[in-house]
Every structure is written in C-alpha cells, then in structure tokens.
mmCIF file of C-alpha atoms and ligand atoms in Angstrom:
data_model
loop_
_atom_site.group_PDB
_atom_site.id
_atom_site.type_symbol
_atom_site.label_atom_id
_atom_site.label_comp_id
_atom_site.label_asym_id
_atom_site.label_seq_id
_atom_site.Cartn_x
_atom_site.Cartn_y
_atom_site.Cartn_z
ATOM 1 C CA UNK A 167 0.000 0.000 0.000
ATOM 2 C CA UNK A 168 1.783 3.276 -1.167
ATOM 3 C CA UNK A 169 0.807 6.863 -0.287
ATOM 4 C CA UNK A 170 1.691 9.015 -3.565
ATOM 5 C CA UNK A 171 2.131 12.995 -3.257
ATOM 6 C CA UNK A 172 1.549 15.021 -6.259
ATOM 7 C CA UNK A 173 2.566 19.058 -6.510
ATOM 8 C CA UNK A 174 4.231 19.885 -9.523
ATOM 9 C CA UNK A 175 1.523 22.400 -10.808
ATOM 10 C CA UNK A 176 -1.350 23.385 -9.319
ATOM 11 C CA UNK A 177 -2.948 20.600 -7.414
ATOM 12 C CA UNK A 178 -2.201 19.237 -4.391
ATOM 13 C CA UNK A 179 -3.241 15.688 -4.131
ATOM 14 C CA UNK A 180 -2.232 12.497 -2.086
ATOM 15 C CA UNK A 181 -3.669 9.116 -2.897
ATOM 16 C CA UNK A 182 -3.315 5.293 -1.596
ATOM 17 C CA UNK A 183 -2.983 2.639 -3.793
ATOM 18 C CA UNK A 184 -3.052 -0.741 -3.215
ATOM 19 C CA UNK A 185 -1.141 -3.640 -5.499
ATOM 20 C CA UNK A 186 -0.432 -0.091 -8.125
ATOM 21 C CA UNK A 187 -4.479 -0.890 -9.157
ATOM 22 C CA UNK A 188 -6.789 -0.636 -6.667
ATOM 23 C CA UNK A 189 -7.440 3.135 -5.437
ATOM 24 C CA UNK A 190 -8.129 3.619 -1.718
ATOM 25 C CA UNK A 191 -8.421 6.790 -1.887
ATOM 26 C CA UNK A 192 -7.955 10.136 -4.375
ATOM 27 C CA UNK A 193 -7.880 13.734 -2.514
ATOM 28 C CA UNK A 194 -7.118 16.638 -4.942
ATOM 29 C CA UNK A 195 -6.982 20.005 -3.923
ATOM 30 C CA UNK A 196 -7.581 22.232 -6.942
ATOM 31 C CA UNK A 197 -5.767 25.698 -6.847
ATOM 32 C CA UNK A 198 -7.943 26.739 -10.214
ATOM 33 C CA UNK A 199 -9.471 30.254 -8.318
ATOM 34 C CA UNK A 200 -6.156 31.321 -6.845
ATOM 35 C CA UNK A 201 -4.985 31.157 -10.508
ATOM 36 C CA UNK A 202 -8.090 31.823 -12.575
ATOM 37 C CA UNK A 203 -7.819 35.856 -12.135
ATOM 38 C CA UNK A 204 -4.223 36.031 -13.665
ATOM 39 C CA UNK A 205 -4.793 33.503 -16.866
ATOM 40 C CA UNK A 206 -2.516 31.184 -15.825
ATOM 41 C CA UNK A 207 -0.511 29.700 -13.225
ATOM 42 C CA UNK A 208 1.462 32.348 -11.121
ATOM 43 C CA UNK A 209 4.400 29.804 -9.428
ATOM 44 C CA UNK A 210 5.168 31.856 -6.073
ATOM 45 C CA UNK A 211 1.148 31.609 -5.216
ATOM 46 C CA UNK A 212 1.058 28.077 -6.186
ATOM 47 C CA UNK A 213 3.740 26.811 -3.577
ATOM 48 C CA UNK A 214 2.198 28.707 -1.181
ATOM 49 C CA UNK A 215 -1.215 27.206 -2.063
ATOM 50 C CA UNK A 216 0.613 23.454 -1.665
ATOM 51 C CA UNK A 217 2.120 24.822 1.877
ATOM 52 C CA UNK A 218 -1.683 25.725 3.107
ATOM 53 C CA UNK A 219 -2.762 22.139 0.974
ATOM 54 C CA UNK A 220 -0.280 19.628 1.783
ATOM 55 C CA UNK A 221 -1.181 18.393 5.223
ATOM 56 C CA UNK A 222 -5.421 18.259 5.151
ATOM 57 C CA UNK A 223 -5.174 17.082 1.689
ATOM 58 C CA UNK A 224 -2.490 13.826 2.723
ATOM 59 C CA UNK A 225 -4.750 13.606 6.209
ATOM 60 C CA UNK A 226 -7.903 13.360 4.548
ATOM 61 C CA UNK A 227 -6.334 10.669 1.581
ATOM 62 C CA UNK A 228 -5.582 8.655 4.907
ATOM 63 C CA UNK A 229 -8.721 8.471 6.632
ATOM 64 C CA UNK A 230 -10.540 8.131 3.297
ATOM 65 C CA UNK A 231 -8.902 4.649 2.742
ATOM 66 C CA UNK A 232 -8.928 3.840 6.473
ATOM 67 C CA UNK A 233 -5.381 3.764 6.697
ATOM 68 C CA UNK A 234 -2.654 4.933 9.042
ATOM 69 C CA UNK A 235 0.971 5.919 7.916
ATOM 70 C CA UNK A 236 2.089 2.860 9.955
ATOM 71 C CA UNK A 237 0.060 0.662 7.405
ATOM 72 C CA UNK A 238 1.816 1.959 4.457
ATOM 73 C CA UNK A 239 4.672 0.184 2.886
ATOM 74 C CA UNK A 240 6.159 3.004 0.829
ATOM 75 C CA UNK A 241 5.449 7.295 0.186
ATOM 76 C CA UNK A 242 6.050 8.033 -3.707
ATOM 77 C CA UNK A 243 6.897 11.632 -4.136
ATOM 78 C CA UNK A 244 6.781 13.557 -7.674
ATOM 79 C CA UNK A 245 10.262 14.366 -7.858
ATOM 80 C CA UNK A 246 9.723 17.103 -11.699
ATOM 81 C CA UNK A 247 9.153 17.735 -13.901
ATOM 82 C CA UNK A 248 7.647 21.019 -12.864
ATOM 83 C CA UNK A 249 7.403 24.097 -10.872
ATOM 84 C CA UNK A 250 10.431 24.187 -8.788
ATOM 85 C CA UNK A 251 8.896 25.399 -5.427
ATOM 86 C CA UNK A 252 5.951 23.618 -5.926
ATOM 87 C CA UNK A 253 7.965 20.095 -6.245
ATOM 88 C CA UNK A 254 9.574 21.331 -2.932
ATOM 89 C CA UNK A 255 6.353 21.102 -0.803
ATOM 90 C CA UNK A 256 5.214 17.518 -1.963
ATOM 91 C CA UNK A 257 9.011 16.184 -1.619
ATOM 92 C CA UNK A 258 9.571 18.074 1.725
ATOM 93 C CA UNK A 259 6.432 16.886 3.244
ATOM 94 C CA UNK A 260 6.855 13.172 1.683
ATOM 95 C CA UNK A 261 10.363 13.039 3.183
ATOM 96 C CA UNK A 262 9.174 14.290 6.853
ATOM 97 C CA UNK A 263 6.880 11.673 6.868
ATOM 98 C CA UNK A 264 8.934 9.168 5.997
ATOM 99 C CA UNK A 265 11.695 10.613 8.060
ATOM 100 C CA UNK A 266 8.761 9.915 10.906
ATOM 101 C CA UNK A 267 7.628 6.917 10.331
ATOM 102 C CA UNK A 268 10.565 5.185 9.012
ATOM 103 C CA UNK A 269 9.038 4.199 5.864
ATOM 104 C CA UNK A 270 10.958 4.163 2.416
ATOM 105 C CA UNK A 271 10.827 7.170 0.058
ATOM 106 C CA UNK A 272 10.119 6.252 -4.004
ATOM 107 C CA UNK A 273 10.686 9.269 -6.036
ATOM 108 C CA UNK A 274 8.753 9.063 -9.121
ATOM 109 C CA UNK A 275 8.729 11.225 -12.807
ATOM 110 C CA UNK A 276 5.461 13.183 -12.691
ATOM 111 C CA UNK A 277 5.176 11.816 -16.916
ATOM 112 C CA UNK A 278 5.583 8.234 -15.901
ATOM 113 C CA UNK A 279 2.458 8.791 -13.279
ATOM 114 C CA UNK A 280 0.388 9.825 -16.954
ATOM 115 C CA UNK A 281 1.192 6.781 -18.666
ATOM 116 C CA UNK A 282 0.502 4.658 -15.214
ATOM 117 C CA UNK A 283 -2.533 6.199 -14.740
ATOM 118 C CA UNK A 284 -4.087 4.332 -17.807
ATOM 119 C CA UNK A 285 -2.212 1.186 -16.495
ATOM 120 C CA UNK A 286 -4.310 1.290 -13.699
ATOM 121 C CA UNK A 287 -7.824 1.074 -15.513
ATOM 122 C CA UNK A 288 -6.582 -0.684 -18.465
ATOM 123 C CA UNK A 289 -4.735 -3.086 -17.076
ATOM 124 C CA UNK A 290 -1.526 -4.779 -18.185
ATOM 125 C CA UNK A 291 -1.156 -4.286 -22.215
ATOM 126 C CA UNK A 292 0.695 -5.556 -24.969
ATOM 127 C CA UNK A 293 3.558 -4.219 -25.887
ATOM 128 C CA UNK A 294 5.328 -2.142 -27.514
ATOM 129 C CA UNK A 295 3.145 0.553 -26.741
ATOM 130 C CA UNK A 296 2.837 4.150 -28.009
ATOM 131 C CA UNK A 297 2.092 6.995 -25.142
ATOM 132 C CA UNK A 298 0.852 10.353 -25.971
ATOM 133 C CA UNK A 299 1.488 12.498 -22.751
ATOM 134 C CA UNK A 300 -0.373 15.697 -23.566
ATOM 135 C CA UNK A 301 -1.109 18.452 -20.772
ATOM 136 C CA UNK A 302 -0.731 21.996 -20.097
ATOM 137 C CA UNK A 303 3.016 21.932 -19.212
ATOM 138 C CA UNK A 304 3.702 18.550 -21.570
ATOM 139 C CA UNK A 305 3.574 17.272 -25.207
ATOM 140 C CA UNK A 306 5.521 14.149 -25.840
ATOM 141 C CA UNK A 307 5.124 11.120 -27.880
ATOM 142 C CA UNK A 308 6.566 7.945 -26.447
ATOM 143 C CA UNK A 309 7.214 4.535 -27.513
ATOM 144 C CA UNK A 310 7.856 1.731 -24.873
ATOM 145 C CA UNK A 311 9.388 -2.084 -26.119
ATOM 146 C CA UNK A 312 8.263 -2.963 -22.778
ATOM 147 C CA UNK A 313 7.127 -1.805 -19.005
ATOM 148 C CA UNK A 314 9.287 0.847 -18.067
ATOM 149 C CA UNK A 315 11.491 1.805 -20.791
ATOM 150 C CA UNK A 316 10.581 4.593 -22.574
ATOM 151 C CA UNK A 317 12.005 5.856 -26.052
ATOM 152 C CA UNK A 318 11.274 9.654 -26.681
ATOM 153 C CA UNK A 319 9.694 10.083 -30.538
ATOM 154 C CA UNK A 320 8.358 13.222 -30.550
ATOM 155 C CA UNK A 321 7.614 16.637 -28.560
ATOM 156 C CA UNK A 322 6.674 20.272 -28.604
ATOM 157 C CA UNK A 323 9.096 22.562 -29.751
ATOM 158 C CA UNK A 324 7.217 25.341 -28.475
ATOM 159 C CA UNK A 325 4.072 25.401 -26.869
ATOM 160 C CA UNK A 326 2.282 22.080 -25.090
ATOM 161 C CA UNK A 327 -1.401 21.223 -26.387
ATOM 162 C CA UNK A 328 -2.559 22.368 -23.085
ATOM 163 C CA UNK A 329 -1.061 25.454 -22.975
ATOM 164 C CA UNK A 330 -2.186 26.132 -26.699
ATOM 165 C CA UNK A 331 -5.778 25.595 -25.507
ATOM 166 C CA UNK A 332 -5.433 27.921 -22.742
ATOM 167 C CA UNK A 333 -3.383 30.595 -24.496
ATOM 168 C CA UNK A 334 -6.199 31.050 -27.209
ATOM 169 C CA UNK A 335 -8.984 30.720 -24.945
ATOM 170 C CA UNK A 336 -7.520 33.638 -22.846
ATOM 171 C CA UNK A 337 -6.854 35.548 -26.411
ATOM 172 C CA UNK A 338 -10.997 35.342 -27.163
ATOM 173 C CA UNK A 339 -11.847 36.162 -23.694
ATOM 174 C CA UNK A 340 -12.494 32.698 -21.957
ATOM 175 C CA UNK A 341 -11.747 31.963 -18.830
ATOM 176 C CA UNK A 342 -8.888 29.887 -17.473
ATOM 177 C CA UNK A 343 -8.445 27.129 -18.103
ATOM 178 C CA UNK A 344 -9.966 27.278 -21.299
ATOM 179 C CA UNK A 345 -9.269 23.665 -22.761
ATOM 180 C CA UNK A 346 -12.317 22.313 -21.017
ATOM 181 C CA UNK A 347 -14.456 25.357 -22.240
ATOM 182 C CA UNK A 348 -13.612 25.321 -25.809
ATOM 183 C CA UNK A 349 -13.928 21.846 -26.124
ATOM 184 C CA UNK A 350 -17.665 22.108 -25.305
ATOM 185 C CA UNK A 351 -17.926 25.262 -27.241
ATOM 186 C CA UNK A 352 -16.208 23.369 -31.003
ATOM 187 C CA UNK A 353 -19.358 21.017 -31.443
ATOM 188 C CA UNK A 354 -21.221 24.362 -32.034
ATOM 189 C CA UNK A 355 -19.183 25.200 -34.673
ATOM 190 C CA UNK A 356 -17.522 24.205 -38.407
ATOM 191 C CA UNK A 357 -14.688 22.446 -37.858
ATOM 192 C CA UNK A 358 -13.796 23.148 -41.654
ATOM 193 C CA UNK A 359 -14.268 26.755 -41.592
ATOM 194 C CA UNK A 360 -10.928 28.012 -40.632
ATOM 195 C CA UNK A 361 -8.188 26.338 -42.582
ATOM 196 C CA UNK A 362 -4.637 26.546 -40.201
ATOM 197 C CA UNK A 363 -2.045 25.840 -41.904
ATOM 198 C CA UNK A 364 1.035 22.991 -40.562
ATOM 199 C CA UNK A 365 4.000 24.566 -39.822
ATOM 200 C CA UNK A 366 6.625 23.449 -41.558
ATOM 201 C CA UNK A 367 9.330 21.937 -39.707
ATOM 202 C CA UNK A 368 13.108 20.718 -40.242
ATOM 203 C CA UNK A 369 14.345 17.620 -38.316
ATOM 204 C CA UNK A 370 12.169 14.978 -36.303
ATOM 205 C CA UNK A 371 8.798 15.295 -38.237
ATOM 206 C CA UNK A 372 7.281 13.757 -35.318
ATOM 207 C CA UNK A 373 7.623 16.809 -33.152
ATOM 208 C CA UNK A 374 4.331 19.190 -32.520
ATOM 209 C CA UNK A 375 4.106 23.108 -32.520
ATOM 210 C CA UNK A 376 1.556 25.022 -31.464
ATOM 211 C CA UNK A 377 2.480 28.335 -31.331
ATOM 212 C CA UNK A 378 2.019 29.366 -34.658
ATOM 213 C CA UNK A 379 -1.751 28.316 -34.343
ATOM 214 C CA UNK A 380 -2.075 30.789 -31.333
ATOM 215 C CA UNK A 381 -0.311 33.682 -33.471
ATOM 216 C CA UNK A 382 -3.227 32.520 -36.566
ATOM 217 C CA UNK A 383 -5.951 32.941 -34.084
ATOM 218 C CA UNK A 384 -4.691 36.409 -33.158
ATOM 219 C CA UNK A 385 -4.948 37.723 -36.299
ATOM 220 C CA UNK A 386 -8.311 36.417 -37.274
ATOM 221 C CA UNK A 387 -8.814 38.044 -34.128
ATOM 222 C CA UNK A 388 -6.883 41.475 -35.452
ATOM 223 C CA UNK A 389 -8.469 41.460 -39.156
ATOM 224 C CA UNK A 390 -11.725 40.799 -37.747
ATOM 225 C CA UNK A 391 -11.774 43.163 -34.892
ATOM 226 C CA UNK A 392 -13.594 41.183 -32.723
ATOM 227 C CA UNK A 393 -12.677 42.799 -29.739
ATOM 228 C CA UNK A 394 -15.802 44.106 -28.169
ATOM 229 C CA UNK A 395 -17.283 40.512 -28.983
ATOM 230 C CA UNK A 396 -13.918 39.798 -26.509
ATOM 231 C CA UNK A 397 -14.207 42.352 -24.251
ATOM 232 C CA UNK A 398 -18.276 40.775 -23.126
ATOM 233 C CA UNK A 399 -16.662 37.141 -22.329
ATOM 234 C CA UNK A 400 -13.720 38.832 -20.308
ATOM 235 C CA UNK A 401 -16.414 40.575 -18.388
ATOM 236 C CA UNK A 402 -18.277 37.341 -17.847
ATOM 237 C CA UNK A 403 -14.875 35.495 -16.880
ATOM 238 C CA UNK A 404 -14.247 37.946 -14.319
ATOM 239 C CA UNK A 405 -17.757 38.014 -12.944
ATOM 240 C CA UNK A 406 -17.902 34.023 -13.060
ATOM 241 C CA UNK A 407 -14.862 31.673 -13.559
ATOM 242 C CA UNK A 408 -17.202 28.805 -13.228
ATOM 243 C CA UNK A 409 -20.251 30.475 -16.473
ATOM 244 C CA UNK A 410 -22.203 27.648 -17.651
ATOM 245 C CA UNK A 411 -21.835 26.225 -21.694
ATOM 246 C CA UNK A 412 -25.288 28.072 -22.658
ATOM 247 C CA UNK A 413 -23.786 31.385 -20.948
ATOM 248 C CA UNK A 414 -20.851 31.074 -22.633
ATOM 249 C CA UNK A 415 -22.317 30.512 -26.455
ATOM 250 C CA UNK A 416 -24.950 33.764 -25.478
ATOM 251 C CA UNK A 417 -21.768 35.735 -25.987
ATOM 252 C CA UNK A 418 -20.260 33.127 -28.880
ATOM 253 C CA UNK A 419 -21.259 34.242 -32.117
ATOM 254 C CA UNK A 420 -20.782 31.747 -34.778
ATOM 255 C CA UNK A 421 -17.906 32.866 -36.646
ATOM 256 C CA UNK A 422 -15.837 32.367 -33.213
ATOM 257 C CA UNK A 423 -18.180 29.071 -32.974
ATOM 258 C CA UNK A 424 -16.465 28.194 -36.213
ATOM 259 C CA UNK A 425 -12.975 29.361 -35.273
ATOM 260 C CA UNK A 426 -12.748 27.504 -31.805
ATOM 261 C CA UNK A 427 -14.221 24.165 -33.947
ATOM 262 C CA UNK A 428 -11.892 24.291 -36.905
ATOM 263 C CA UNK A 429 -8.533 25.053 -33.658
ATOM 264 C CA UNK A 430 -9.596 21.672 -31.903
ATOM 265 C CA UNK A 431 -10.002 20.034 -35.357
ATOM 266 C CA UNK A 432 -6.846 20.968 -35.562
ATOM 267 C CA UNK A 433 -5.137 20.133 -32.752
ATOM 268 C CA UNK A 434 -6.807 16.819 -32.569
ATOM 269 C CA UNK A 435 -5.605 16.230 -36.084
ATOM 270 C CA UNK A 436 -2.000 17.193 -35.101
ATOM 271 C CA UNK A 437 -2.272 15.036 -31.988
ATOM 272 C CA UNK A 438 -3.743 11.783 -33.211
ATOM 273 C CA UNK A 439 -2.252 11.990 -36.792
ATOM 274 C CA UNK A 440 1.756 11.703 -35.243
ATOM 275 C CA UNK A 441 0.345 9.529 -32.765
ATOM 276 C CA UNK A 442 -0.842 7.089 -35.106
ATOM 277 C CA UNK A 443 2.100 7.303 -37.284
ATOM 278 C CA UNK A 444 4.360 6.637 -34.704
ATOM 279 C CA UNK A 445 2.256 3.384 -33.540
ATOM 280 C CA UNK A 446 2.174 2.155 -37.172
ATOM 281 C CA UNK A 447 6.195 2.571 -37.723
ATOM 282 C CA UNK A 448 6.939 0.204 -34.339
ATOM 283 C CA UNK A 449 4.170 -2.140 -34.864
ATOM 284 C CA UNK A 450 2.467 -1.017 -31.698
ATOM 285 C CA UNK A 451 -0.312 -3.183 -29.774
ATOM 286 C CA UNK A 452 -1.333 -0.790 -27.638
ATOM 287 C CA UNK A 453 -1.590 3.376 -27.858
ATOM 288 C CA UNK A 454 -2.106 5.430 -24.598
ATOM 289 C CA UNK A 455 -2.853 8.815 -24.399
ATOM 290 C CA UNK A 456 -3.239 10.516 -21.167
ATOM 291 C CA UNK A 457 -2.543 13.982 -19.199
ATOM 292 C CA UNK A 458 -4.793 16.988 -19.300
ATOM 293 C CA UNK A 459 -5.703 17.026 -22.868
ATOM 294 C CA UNK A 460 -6.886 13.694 -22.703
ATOM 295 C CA UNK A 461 -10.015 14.735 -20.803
ATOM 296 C CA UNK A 462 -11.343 16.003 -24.589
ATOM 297 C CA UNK A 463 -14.159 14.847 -25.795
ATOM 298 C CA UNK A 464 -13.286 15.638 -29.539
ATOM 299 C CA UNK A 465 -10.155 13.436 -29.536
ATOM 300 C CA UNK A 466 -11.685 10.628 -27.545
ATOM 301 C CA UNK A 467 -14.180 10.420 -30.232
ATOM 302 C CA UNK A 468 -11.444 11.455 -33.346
ATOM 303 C CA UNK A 469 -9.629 8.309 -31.978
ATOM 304 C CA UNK A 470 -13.047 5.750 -31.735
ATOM 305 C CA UNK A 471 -13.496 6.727 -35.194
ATOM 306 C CA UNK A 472 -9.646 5.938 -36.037
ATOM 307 C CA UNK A 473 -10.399 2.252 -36.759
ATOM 308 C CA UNK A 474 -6.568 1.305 -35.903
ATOM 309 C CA UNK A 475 -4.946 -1.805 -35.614
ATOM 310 C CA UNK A 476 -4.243 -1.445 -32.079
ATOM 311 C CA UNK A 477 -6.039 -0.364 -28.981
ATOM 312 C CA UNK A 478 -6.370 3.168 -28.111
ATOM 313 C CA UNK A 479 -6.689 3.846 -24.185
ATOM 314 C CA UNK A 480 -7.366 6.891 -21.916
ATOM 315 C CA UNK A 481 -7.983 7.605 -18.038
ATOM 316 C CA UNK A 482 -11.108 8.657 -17.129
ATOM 317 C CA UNK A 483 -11.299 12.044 -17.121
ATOM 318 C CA UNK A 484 -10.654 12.433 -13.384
ATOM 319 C CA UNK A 485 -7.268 10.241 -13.396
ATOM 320 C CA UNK A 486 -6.393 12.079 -16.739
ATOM 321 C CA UNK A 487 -5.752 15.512 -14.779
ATOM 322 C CA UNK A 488 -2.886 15.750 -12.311
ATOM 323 C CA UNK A 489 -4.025 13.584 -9.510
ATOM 324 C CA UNK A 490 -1.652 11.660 -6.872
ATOM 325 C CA UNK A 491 -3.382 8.063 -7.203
ATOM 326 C CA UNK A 492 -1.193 7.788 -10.507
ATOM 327 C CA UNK A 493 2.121 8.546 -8.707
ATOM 328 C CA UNK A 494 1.073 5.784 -6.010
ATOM 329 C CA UNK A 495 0.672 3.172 -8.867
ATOM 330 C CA UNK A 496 4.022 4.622 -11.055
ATOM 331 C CA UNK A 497 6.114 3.573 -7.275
ATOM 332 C CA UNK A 498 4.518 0.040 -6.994
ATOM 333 C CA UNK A 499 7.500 -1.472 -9.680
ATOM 334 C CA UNK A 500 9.680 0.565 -8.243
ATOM 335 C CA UNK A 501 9.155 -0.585 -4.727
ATOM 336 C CA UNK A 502 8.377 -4.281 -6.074
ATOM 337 C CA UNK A 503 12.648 -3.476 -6.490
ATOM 338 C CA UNK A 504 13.469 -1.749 -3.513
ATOM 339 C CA UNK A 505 14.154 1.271 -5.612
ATOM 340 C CA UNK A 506 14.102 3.875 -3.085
ATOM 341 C CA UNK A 507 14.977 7.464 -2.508
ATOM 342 C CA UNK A 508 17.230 9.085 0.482
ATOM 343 C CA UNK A 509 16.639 11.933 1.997
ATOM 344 C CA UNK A 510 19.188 13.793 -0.429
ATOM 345 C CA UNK A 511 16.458 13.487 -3.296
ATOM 346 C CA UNK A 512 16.843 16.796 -4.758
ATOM 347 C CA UNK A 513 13.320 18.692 -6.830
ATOM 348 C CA UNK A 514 13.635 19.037 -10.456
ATOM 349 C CA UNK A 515 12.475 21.342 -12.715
ATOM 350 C CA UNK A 516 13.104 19.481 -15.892
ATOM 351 C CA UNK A 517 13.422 15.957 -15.407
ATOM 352 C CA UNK A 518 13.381 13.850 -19.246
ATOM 353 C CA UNK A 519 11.678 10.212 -19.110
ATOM 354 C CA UNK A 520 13.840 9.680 -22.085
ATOM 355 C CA UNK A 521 15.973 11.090 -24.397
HETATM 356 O O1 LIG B 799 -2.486 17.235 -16.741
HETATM 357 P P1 LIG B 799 -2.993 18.566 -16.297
HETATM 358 O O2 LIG B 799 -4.051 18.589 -15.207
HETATM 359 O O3 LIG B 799 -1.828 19.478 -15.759
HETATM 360 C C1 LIG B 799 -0.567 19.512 -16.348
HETATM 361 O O4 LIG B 799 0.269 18.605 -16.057
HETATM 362 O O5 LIG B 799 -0.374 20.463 -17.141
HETATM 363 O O6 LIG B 799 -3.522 19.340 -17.611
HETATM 364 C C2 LIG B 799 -4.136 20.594 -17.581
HETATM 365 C C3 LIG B 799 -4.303 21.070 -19.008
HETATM 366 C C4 LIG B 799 -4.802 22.511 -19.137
HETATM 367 O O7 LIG B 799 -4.025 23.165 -20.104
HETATM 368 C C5 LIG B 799 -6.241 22.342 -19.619
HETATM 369 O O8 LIG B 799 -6.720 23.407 -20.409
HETATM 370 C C6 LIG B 799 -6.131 21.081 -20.439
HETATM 371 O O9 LIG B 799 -5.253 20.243 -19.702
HETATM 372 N N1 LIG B 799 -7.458 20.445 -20.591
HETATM 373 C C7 LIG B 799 -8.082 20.327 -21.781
HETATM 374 C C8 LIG B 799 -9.324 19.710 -21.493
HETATM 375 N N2 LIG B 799 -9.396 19.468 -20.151
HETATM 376 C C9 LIG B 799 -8.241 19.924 -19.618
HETATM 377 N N3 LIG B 799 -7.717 20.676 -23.017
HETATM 378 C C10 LIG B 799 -8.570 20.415 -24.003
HETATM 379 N N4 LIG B 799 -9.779 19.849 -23.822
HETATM 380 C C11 LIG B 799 -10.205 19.481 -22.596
HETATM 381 N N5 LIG B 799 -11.403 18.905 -22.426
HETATM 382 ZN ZN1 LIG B 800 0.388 16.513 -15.524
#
C-alpha cells in the first residue's frame, strides 16, 4: 500500500494505492481560483497554495482509505518535472513523513504517473506501446518495447497542447483554463471553416508546434476586430470563472463558434495523426494517451473513429488531470525493487523520461 504525493503544478493531491491498481483513496486540492484571475498559473502563489494544501489534503487521503501511515509500505513523491517550489512542498512533506515513520521514500517522474494512470484502468497491455502524454506543461510522444522503458519520438518545440488551448482561450476572452471550455464550445461550430495551416518543420517530423496556431488565431482576431465581442466574455470570466456552456455561447457568435471548432479540429488532427504514425512505424499493440488534454471529448471520439490496428486507451477524465493516485501506482515497480529514494532526493524542474 503506497501513499503518492503530487505538486508539480497546481494541485495538491495524495492518494493510496493498493497492489499499483486498486485506489483507496484520491484527494485533490484544486488551486484553479487562486490562478483563474491572472490567466494562468502564477508559481510563487502556487507553492504557497501546496504549503496551506499539503497536510489536510495527505490527512484526509488517509482516513478516506482507512489507513494509518504505519500501514503503508512506501510514500512516492513527484520528484519534476515542474514548478520548482511547488515540487519542494510535496518532496519536503513526503520526506518528513517518511523521516517519521521510518518508511521508504520512491521518487517518481510526474510523466511516468500519466502513462501509469491508464495502467491502472486498463490493465496490463501488450507491448510495444505508443504513449501520448499531452497536458498543459507537456507534449511528448513515447514509444515503450516494454514496461518501463521509454524511447522519446516526438515533442513540442514550443508550446504544449494544453497550454495552446489555454493561451487562445484567454486571447478570445475565456476563462482559465480554457481547454475544457472550448472543447464544449467546437461542437457548435464548423470544424472546416478556418483552414490553419502545418508549420513546416526541419528535423524529427514527429515533433508538434503550437504556437504558430495561437499567433493565426490572433490575427483572425486582429483582421476581424472582434474585440468588443472579446471584451463581453472577459467581463463574464471575471464576474464568473465557473459560467455555464449556454452562458458562454450567449456571448459566442458563430464565426468564433467556427474558429474555436476548426482550432480543436486541428489540434486533434496534429495530436492523433503523429500519434498514429508513430504506432504504425513500431508495430504497436497498444496506444495510450493521457494527461490533461486527454479529458477532450473531440479526440476521444477522433480516436473511436480511427479504426486502428491497435487499442487506443485513456484515463477517465478524473485520473487524466494531475491527480496523486497515478504517482502511487508509477512507485509500486519501483518498490516491487526496492528502488528507493534518500533523503538527499533533490526537486527538479526538468526531469526527461527519455531522451
Ligand atoms: O495534466 P494537467 O491537469 O496538468 C498539467 O500537467 O499540465 O492538464 C491541464 C491542461 C490545461 O491546459 C487544460 O486546459 C487542459 O489540460 N485540458 C483540456 C481539457 N481538459 C483539460 N484541453 C482540451 N480539452 C479538454 N477537455
Ligand atoms: Zn500533468
């Protein structure tokens, strides 16, 4: 039974896992209204959000599985990537408690939870395997031979999917974090109506950018001058983080219905298409694609209507986000070995699952 602590954005969660399947319990503490008034997530309030988190939200993962740190056998920590002083808090507290009760420390790569996180639902799966991470802070393409190795085949260059959704949600006046809103906003919409054009790209053809579709949307946004259309959802994001679908397509016309449709057609397209291709070239049995961007509903159903060879699994949409139960279940192979942690395990920022 391992305790895992998650903090490397802006959620403070603890979990306990049995066997790396069975979930006794899931606490995560959302920091989304700290952040929602600045677009984004501001770093120095976020650690101090995980100080004021950390203990109620580990106490309360406890009692909600019945357990008592002396009926642990292990505390997985998420050791980066990710917000430097928001790492700290998780690691700190993991390590006290340890330090405490004299259980061992597993320090585990915040990506590897993603891909775990489907391992728990989906069980064990043929390999090799294909994962799509895909968050706010992440975009990589994986392939995995078997459990545990991982062989990097593609990433961002510039911006993650995640972040893309959010940038050009907060560029029409959405509030943060947009992903979730303009995915329920694009099935109003033409997907076909916008055409955005692939950048081109030298070397690995497998890598994703999204920047350039953030700088397109800006100037539709420019030649259109749509900026008292703008200026009404910015007013409703700062009245009401948490506006309802119909109050958000009051103040949608259907040009920008048709603009946030054709930028998820898009991204999905960019997303699946690479992911595909990569599965195909290794002979894949099994595709995974987890983190943030997993949670939307267009690409779930873009990759049902794939009709691949192979699998395609997700986490439900709750174990997709950044949640600690999939940090608990990363540590069970790694405590299965004895791999442990000392107390000198150090935070890191940027922290590659492969190369
Ligand atoms: O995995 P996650 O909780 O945190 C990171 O590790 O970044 O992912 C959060 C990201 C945000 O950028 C959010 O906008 C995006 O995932 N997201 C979505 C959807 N739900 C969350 N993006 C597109 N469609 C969604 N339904
Ligand atoms: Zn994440």
């Amino acid at each position: 039974m391992i305790l895992g602590i998650e903090s490397s954005c802006d959620e403070t969660a603890a979990a306990v896992v049995e066997d790396g399947r069975a979930i006794r319990s899931s606490v995560v503490a959302s920091q989304l209204d700290v952040h929602a008034r600045y677009g984004g997530v501001v770093p120095e309030l976020a650690s101090r959000e995980h100080l004021r988190a950390i203990v109620p939200v580990v106490r309360e993962s406890l009692d909600r599985a019945g357990t008592q740190l002396s009926d642990l056998d292990a505390i997985a920590v998420t050791q980066g990537p990710g917000l430097i002083g928001s790492l700290l808090v998780g690691i700190t507290y993991g390590k006290a408690l340890c330090f405490a009760s004299g259980k061992p420390l597993i320090a585990v790569n915040h990506l590897e939870g993603h891909i775990h996180a489907v391992a728990m639902e989906a069980g064990d799966f043929d390999y090799p395997a294909v994962a799509l991470i895909a968050s706010g802070g992440h975009t990589h393409l994986f392939v995995m031979p078997e459990p545990e190795r991982y062989e990097l085949a593609g990433k961002t260059r510039d911006d993650a999917a995640g972040e893309a959704y959010d940038k050009v949600a907060k560029l029409l006046g959405f509030s943060y974090p947009g992903g979730p809103i303009l995915d329920r906003i694009a099935p109003f919409g033409n997907p076909n109506a916008v055409q955005f054009t692939s950048p081109k790209m030298k070397g690995n053809p497998m890598d994703f950018s999204f920047s350039g579709m953030k700088t397109a949307v800006l100037r539709w946004v420019e030649a259109r001058d749509m900026h008292a259309e703008i200026e009404t959802r910015k007013k409703l994001a700062a009245a009401n983080p948490h506006a309802s679908l119909d109050q958000w397509l009051e103040l949608t016309p259907h040009p920008t219905r048709d603009l946030i449709a054709s930028f998820q057609a898009t991204v999905i397209d960019e997303l699946l298409r690479r992911t595909i291709a990569v599965a195909e070239n290794c002979d894949a049995r099994t595709v995974i694609i987890s983190g943030g961007v997993a949670c939307n509903a267009g690409l779930r159903q873009a990759a049902r209507n794939a009709r691949t060879a192979f699998p395609i699994h997700f986490p439900t949409p709750s174990l997709s986000t950044d949640n600690a139960a999939m940090i608990a279940a990363a540590a069970f192979p790694k405590w299965k070995r004895s791999e442990f942690a000392d107390f000198t395990l150090p935070a890191k920022a940027s922290m590659p699952l492969a190369t």
